[in-house]
Amino acid sequence: MTELHLDGLVGPTHFYGGLGYGNLASARSADSVSSPKRAALQGLAKMRAVHAHGVPQGILPPRPRPDWPLLSACGFDGDTPLASAREDAPTILKAAWSTSSMWTANAATVTASTDANDGRVHLTPANLSSTLHRSTEAEHTTQMLKLAFASDEFVVHEPLPAALPDEGAANHMQLGAPGETATTVFVHGPAVTATRFRSRQSADASQAVARRHTDRNALFVAQSQRAIDGGAFHNDVVAVSSERVLFCHQFAFEQGELDRIRAAQPDLVVVEISDDTLSLDDAVSSYVFNSELVTVDGTLLAIVEARVAESKGSMEALDQLVAATGATVEMFDLGQSMANGGGPACLRLRVPLTDEELAAVDSRFILDEAGFDQLERWVNEHFRDELSADDLADPAFAEEVAAADAALLRTLNLSYRSRATPSS
Ligand code: SUG
């Protein structure tokens, strides 16, 4: 088995909208100035490094922006839709420009063929129905996944109905040795009334995904309300896994749930970090549990965001991970993504595949060194150094972004349904 990593390519409209529900970093950054260019280059540098370790690395491209159909559906279809939306409904304007599809851990839930009764790889694009700006991602993601995974080895399902909120792989862990049937852990909201933030993942959604994927060995586990209230809007903010290693905070799950995980996968190496070592608040601000764990030739690699080094407790947590697993740690600056609540693990979707299945993936989505070079050139040519909320009402910016989107399609040799513009 091998693990294809599909990262979200950051689009030219990366900005700080304060739109992420229950996401403390997004709220803190609201309306500050972003750098789309730096965000995209930071993401590409991480992908290049992961690829250099021998991990197959691909991308999911950003959606064309702005979302004219969304603006039109909300009644902004006159001569000046952007300016009208800024005036009447700034949140809808922001949703129309969102580039949150860069966090592909929310693109879909994936079941490996070794974990499915029908022996096929299953992908369910997440409906992301908890927030407006993310709910519009599902259509484009489905289209991309159907292109990338078009052959018979794969089943790309439709997203679940919106009334069953689903946030994809950020709430899903595949625990076990590669090639053997894993325990697939679906983490959902607890059965308690939210005190601060409600969960974005419903138990019904998790169960529906496991059912349609014919999951052999699914385990449904409740996230703790304490973690959600503390800013863990996805489980991957407080827990991450790779093969037989689970690295998590003491308060990640409801009481007793970690014991159920241990019982289901007895050979699991659980590195559980106590709140005394690292408080939940510090864990949520450093995102140490959002490190990207990847096992290469039996050795664990932890891709960690550089700001983790500023938190003593987080460094102690990493020391415990290294002591228990022999992991190698590499630090990366992903500051632009972090400021919107997206650490290393948020930026990638893992697709466990056999060699034959990997060979069946559409090669346009998979990168080699020349592909990274091309994408860096695209970013340097088309992306702004700085972007602020005011720019989103500027029709000239919309034209600039349309040119960038068209250039990307040419670069990737893709042609997908483009969104209607106001004049077409
Ligand atoms: O859904 N942020 C994203 C961050 C997603 C992180 N993903 C994982 N944990 N896997 C979210 O909250 C912020 C957009 C803004 O504020 O402009 C945002 O959508």
PDB file of C-alpha atoms in Angstrom, residues 130-318:
ATOM      1  CA  SER A 130     -22.277  23.686   8.556  1.00  0.00           C
ATOM      2  CA  THR A 131     -21.033  26.895   6.952  1.00  0.00           C
ATOM      3  CA  LEU A 132     -22.165  28.745   3.833  1.00  0.00           C
ATOM      4  CA  HIS A 133     -18.691  29.492   2.472  1.00  0.00           C
ATOM      5  CA  ARG A 134     -17.665  25.827   2.657  1.00  0.00           C
ATOM      6  CA  SER A 135     -20.973  24.258   1.620  1.00  0.00           C
ATOM      7  CA  THR A 136     -20.388  25.504  -1.922  1.00  0.00           C
ATOM      8  CA  GLU A 137     -17.142  23.485  -2.197  1.00  0.00           C
ATOM      9  CA  ALA A 138     -18.842  20.111  -2.540  1.00  0.00           C
ATOM     10  CA  GLU A 139     -19.937  20.468  -6.167  1.00  0.00           C
ATOM     11  CA  HIS A 140     -16.478  21.364  -7.472  1.00  0.00           C
ATOM     12  CA  THR A 141     -14.750  18.808  -5.255  1.00  0.00           C
ATOM     13  CA  THR A 142     -17.061  16.068  -6.544  1.00  0.00           C
ATOM     14  CA  GLN A 143     -16.278  17.080 -10.104  1.00  0.00           C
ATOM     15  CA  MET A 144     -12.517  17.003  -9.427  1.00  0.00           C
ATOM     16  CA  LEU A 145     -12.603  13.665  -7.612  1.00  0.00           C
ATOM     17  CA  LYS A 146     -14.661  12.113 -10.413  1.00  0.00           C
ATOM     18  CA  LEU A 147     -12.002  13.235 -12.892  1.00  0.00           C
ATOM     19  CA  ALA A 148      -9.055  12.129 -10.769  1.00  0.00           C
ATOM     20  CA  PHE A 149     -10.555   8.767  -9.757  1.00  0.00           C
ATOM     21  CA  ALA A 150     -12.447   7.878 -12.909  1.00  0.00           C
ATOM     22  CA  SER A 151     -11.556   4.202 -13.316  1.00  0.00           C
ATOM     23  CA  ASP A 152     -13.358   1.114 -12.011  1.00  0.00           C
ATOM     24  CA  GLU A 153     -11.140   0.693  -8.965  1.00  0.00           C
ATOM     25  CA  PHE A 154     -12.798   3.764  -7.458  1.00  0.00           C
ATOM     26  CA  VAL A 155     -16.285   4.784  -6.380  1.00  0.00           C
ATOM     27  CA  VAL A 156     -16.799   8.530  -6.013  1.00  0.00           C
ATOM     28  CA  HIS A 157     -20.138   9.005  -4.273  1.00  0.00           C
ATOM     29  CA  GLU A 158     -22.305  12.114  -4.194  1.00  0.00           C
ATOM     30  CA  PRO A 159     -22.049  14.256  -1.043  1.00  0.00           C
ATOM     31  CA  LEU A 160     -24.563  13.409   1.692  1.00  0.00           C
ATOM     32  CA  PRO A 161     -27.778  15.436   1.995  1.00  0.00           C
ATOM     33  CA  ALA A 162     -27.069  18.807   3.627  1.00  0.00           C
ATOM     34  CA  ALA A 163     -29.150  17.972   6.699  1.00  0.00           C
ATOM     35  CA  LEU A 164     -26.454  15.436   7.645  1.00  0.00           C
ATOM     36  CA  PRO A 165     -23.450  17.705   8.246  1.00  0.00           C
ATOM     37  CA  ASP A 166     -20.220  16.017   7.160  1.00  0.00           C
ATOM     38  CA  GLU A 167     -16.674  17.465   7.249  1.00  0.00           C
ATOM     39  CA  GLY A 168     -14.768  14.594   5.677  1.00  0.00           C
ATOM     40  CA  ALA A 169     -11.396  13.076   6.537  1.00  0.00           C
ATOM     41  CA  ALA A 170     -10.623  15.648   9.258  1.00  0.00           C
ATOM     42  CA  ASN A 171     -12.921  13.480  11.407  1.00  0.00           C
ATOM     43  CA  HIS A 172     -11.716  10.106  10.151  1.00  0.00           C
ATOM     44  CA  MET A 173      -8.685   7.950  11.033  1.00  0.00           C
ATOM     45  CA  GLN A 174      -7.453   4.715   9.490  1.00  0.00           C
ATOM     46  CA  LEU A 175      -5.671   2.757  12.249  1.00  0.00           C
ATOM     47  CA  GLY A 176      -3.668  -0.382  11.536  1.00  0.00           C
ATOM     48  CA  ALA A 177      -0.815  -1.862   9.570  1.00  0.00           C
ATOM     49  CA  PRO A 178      -0.831  -1.062   5.842  1.00  0.00           C
ATOM     50  CA  GLY A 179      -2.441  -3.727   3.702  1.00  0.00           C
ATOM     51  CA  GLU A 180      -4.349  -5.245   6.629  1.00  0.00           C
ATOM     52  CA  THR A 181      -7.951  -4.380   7.383  1.00  0.00           C
ATOM     53  CA  ALA A 182      -7.789  -1.273   9.543  1.00  0.00           C
ATOM     54  CA  THR A 183     -10.041   0.048  12.246  1.00  0.00           C
ATOM     55  CA  THR A 184     -11.600   3.042  10.557  1.00  0.00           C
ATOM     56  CA  VAL A 185     -12.523   5.554  13.218  1.00  0.00           C
ATOM     57  CA  PHE A 186     -15.292   8.026  12.431  1.00  0.00           C
ATOM     58  CA  VAL A 187     -15.323  10.862  14.956  1.00  0.00           C
ATOM     59  CA  HIS A 188     -18.595  12.755  15.346  1.00  0.00           C
ATOM     60  CA  GLY A 189     -20.219  15.293  17.659  1.00  0.00           C
ATOM     61  CA  PRO A 190     -21.195  14.148  21.157  1.00  0.00           C
ATOM     62  CA  ALA A 191     -24.789  13.587  22.256  1.00  0.00           C
ATOM     63  CA  VAL A 192     -24.787  16.618  24.541  1.00  0.00           C
ATOM     64  CA  THR A 193     -26.116  20.116  24.048  1.00  0.00           C
ATOM     65  CA  ALA A 194     -23.372  22.463  22.928  1.00  0.00           C
ATOM     66  CA  THR A 195     -22.330  24.963  25.546  1.00  0.00           C
ATOM     67  CA  ARG A 196     -20.256  27.163  23.229  1.00  0.00           C
ATOM     68  CA  PHE A 197     -19.916  25.641  19.766  1.00  0.00           C
ATOM     69  CA  ARG A 198     -21.980  22.863  18.196  1.00  0.00           C
ATOM     70  CA  SER A 199     -20.185  20.047  16.361  1.00  0.00           C
ATOM     71  CA  ARG A 200     -19.888  20.256  12.601  1.00  0.00           C
ATOM     72  CA  GLN A 201     -20.051  16.460  12.186  1.00  0.00           C
ATOM     73  CA  SER A 202     -23.219  14.472  12.817  1.00  0.00           C
ATOM     74  CA  ALA A 203     -23.150  10.829  13.901  1.00  0.00           C
ATOM     75  CA  ASP A 204     -25.760  10.042  11.231  1.00  0.00           C
ATOM     76  CA  ALA A 205     -23.433  11.413   8.550  1.00  0.00           C
ATOM     77  CA  SER A 206     -20.490   9.328   9.784  1.00  0.00           C
ATOM     78  CA  GLN A 207     -22.629   6.192   9.810  1.00  0.00           C
ATOM     79  CA  ALA A 208     -24.030   6.888   6.347  1.00  0.00           C
ATOM     80  CA  VAL A 209     -20.522   7.284   4.915  1.00  0.00           C
ATOM     81  CA  ALA A 210     -19.299   4.037   6.510  1.00  0.00           C
ATOM     82  CA  ARG A 211     -22.401   2.202   5.223  1.00  0.00           C
ATOM     83  CA  ARG A 212     -22.107   3.361   1.631  1.00  0.00           C
ATOM     84  CA  HIS A 213     -18.338   2.678   1.663  1.00  0.00           C
ATOM     85  CA  THR A 214     -19.036  -0.908   2.830  1.00  0.00           C
ATOM     86  CA  ASP A 215     -16.517  -0.304   5.613  1.00  0.00           C
ATOM     87  CA  ARG A 216     -15.484  -3.599   7.180  1.00  0.00           C
ATOM     88  CA  ASN A 217     -14.404  -2.382  10.527  1.00  0.00           C
ATOM     89  CA  ALA A 218     -15.842   1.027  11.313  1.00  0.00           C
ATOM     90  CA  LEU A 219     -15.833   2.416  14.841  1.00  0.00           C
ATOM     91  CA  PHE A 220     -17.915   5.467  15.705  1.00  0.00           C
ATOM     92  CA  VAL A 221     -16.437   7.632  18.410  1.00  0.00           C
ATOM     93  CA  ALA A 222     -17.650  10.862  20.002  1.00  0.00           C
ATOM     94  CA  GLN A 223     -15.446  13.944  20.087  1.00  0.00           C
ATOM     95  CA  SER A 224     -15.492  15.668  23.467  1.00  0.00           C
ATOM     96  CA  GLN A 225     -17.637  18.764  23.827  1.00  0.00           C
ATOM     97  CA  ARG A 226     -14.788  20.221  25.851  1.00  0.00           C
ATOM     98  CA  ALA A 227     -12.491  19.994  22.804  1.00  0.00           C
ATOM     99  CA  ILE A 228     -15.127  21.502  20.493  1.00  0.00           C
ATOM    100  CA  ASP A 229     -15.739  24.349  22.928  1.00  0.00           C
ATOM    101  CA  GLY A 230     -11.985  24.857  23.176  1.00  0.00           C
ATOM    102  CA  GLY A 231     -11.747  25.428  19.406  1.00  0.00           C
ATOM    103  CA  ALA A 232     -11.304  21.896  18.021  1.00  0.00           C
ATOM    104  CA  PHE A 233     -13.897  22.354  15.282  1.00  0.00           C
ATOM    105  CA  HIS A 234     -12.504  19.201  13.639  1.00  0.00           C
ATOM    106  CA  ASN A 235     -11.037  16.174  15.395  1.00  0.00           C
ATOM    107  CA  ASP A 236      -7.744  16.652  13.530  1.00  0.00           C
ATOM    108  CA  VAL A 237      -7.078  19.735  15.674  1.00  0.00           C
ATOM    109  CA  VAL A 238      -6.598  17.430  18.700  1.00  0.00           C
ATOM    110  CA  ALA A 239      -5.748  13.998  17.238  1.00  0.00           C
ATOM    111  CA  VAL A 240      -3.771  12.651  14.298  1.00  0.00           C
ATOM    112  CA  SER A 241      -2.740   9.150  13.277  1.00  0.00           C
ATOM    113  CA  SER A 242      -0.599   7.204  10.872  1.00  0.00           C
ATOM    114  CA  GLU A 243      -0.823   3.424  10.581  1.00  0.00           C
ATOM    115  CA  ARG A 244      -0.444   2.089  14.166  1.00  0.00           C
ATOM    116  CA  VAL A 245       0.351   5.436  15.809  1.00  0.00           C
ATOM    117  CA  LEU A 246      -2.291   7.686  17.356  1.00  0.00           C
ATOM    118  CA  PHE A 247      -1.107  11.055  18.738  1.00  0.00           C
ATOM    119  CA  CYS A 248      -3.831  12.871  20.646  1.00  0.00           C
ATOM    120  CA  HIS A 249      -4.741  15.171  23.511  1.00  0.00           C
ATOM    121  CA  GLN A 250      -6.214  13.765  26.716  1.00  0.00           C
ATOM    122  CA  PHE A 251      -9.481  15.639  26.102  1.00  0.00           C
ATOM    123  CA  ALA A 252      -9.843  14.855  22.392  1.00  0.00           C
ATOM    124  CA  PHE A 253     -12.620  12.288  22.898  1.00  0.00           C
ATOM    125  CA  GLU A 254     -15.572  11.816  25.225  1.00  0.00           C
ATOM    126  CA  GLN A 255     -14.712   9.810  28.317  1.00  0.00           C
ATOM    127  CA  GLY A 256     -14.213   6.103  27.607  1.00  0.00           C
ATOM    128  CA  GLU A 257     -13.928   6.544  23.833  1.00  0.00           C
ATOM    129  CA  LEU A 258     -10.144   6.177  23.700  1.00  0.00           C
ATOM    130  CA  ASP A 259     -10.486   2.860  25.537  1.00  0.00           C
ATOM    131  CA  ARG A 260     -12.888   1.701  22.825  1.00  0.00           C
ATOM    132  CA  ILE A 261     -10.310   2.661  20.174  1.00  0.00           C
ATOM    133  CA  ARG A 262      -7.576   0.777  22.052  1.00  0.00           C
ATOM    134  CA  ALA A 263      -9.801  -2.294  22.393  1.00  0.00           C
ATOM    135  CA  ALA A 264     -10.621  -2.265  18.684  1.00  0.00           C
ATOM    136  CA  GLN A 265      -6.960  -2.011  17.618  1.00  0.00           C
ATOM    137  CA  PRO A 266      -4.873  -3.643  20.380  1.00  0.00           C
ATOM    138  CA  ASP A 267      -1.511  -3.142  18.601  1.00  0.00           C
ATOM    139  CA  LEU A 268      -2.022   0.642  18.495  1.00  0.00           C
ATOM    140  CA  VAL A 269       0.735   2.888  19.893  1.00  0.00           C
ATOM    141  CA  VAL A 270      -1.239   5.647  21.600  1.00  0.00           C
ATOM    142  CA  VAL A 271       0.717   8.781  22.487  1.00  0.00           C
ATOM    143  CA  GLU A 272      -1.840  10.521  24.670  1.00  0.00           C
ATOM    144  CA  ILE A 273      -0.705  13.906  25.931  1.00  0.00           C
ATOM    145  CA  SER A 274      -2.012  14.920  29.330  1.00  0.00           C
ATOM    146  CA  ASP A 275      -3.543  18.327  29.947  1.00  0.00           C
ATOM    147  CA  ASP A 276      -0.827  18.880  32.567  1.00  0.00           C
ATOM    148  CA  THR A 277       1.854  18.565  29.897  1.00  0.00           C
ATOM    149  CA  LEU A 278      -0.033  20.603  27.316  1.00  0.00           C
ATOM    150  CA  SER A 279      -3.255  22.449  28.064  1.00  0.00           C
ATOM    151  CA  LEU A 280      -6.098  22.135  25.558  1.00  0.00           C
ATOM    152  CA  ASP A 281      -5.877  25.897  24.908  1.00  0.00           C
ATOM    153  CA  ASP A 282      -2.179  25.666  24.050  1.00  0.00           C
ATOM    154  CA  ALA A 283      -2.763  22.623  21.890  1.00  0.00           C
ATOM    155  CA  VAL A 284      -5.456  24.460  19.907  1.00  0.00           C
ATOM    156  CA  SER A 285      -3.280  27.516  19.425  1.00  0.00           C
ATOM    157  CA  SER A 286      -0.093  25.624  18.447  1.00  0.00           C
ATOM    158  CA  TYR A 287      -1.867  22.982  16.308  1.00  0.00           C
ATOM    159  CA  VAL A 288       0.761  20.396  17.282  1.00  0.00           C
ATOM    160  CA  PHE A 289      -1.841  17.613  16.857  1.00  0.00           C
ATOM    161  CA  ASN A 290      -2.501  18.914  13.359  1.00  0.00           C
ATOM    162  CA  SER A 291       0.980  17.860  12.332  1.00  0.00           C
ATOM    163  CA  GLU A 292       1.026  15.764   9.206  1.00  0.00           C
ATOM    164  CA  LEU A 293       2.070  12.240  10.191  1.00  0.00           C
ATOM    165  CA  VAL A 294       3.272  10.042   7.378  1.00  0.00           C
ATOM    166  CA  THR A 295       5.004   6.670   7.510  1.00  0.00           C
ATOM    167  CA  VAL A 296       7.697   6.235   4.873  1.00  0.00           C
ATOM    168  CA  ASP A 297       9.319   2.777   4.685  1.00  0.00           C
ATOM    169  CA  GLY A 298       8.254   2.070   8.235  1.00  0.00           C
ATOM    170  CA  THR A 299       9.648   5.337   9.634  1.00  0.00           C
ATOM    171  CA  LEU A 300       7.305   7.974  10.979  1.00  0.00           C
ATOM    172  CA  LEU A 301       7.746  11.537   9.759  1.00  0.00           C
ATOM    173  CA  ALA A 302       6.019  14.451  11.482  1.00  0.00           C
ATOM    174  CA  ILE A 303       5.531  17.582   9.389  1.00  0.00           C
ATOM    175  CA  VAL A 304       5.056  20.262  12.022  1.00  0.00           C
ATOM    176  CA  GLU A 305       4.144  23.947  11.759  1.00  0.00           C
ATOM    177  CA  ALA A 306       7.071  26.108  12.869  1.00  0.00           C
ATOM    178  CA  ARG A 307       5.097  28.029  15.544  1.00  0.00           C
ATOM    179  CA  VAL A 308       4.884  24.828  17.593  1.00  0.00           C
ATOM    180  CA  ALA A 309       8.434  25.655  18.740  1.00  0.00           C
ATOM    181  CA  GLU A 310       7.031  28.654  20.670  1.00  0.00           C
ATOM    182  CA  SER A 311       4.959  26.377  22.934  1.00  0.00           C
ATOM    183  CA  LYS A 312       6.891  24.516  25.631  1.00  0.00           C
ATOM    184  CA  GLY A 313       4.066  22.035  26.220  1.00  0.00           C
ATOM    185  CA  SER A 314       3.754  21.314  22.491  1.00  0.00           C
ATOM    186  CA  MET A 315       7.494  20.620  22.246  1.00  0.00           C
ATOM    187  CA  GLU A 316       7.153  18.247  25.192  1.00  0.00           C
ATOM    188  CA  ALA A 317       4.290  16.525  23.385  1.00  0.00           C
ATOM    189  CA  LEU A 318       6.504  16.118  20.312  1.00  0.00           C
TER     190      LEU A 318
END
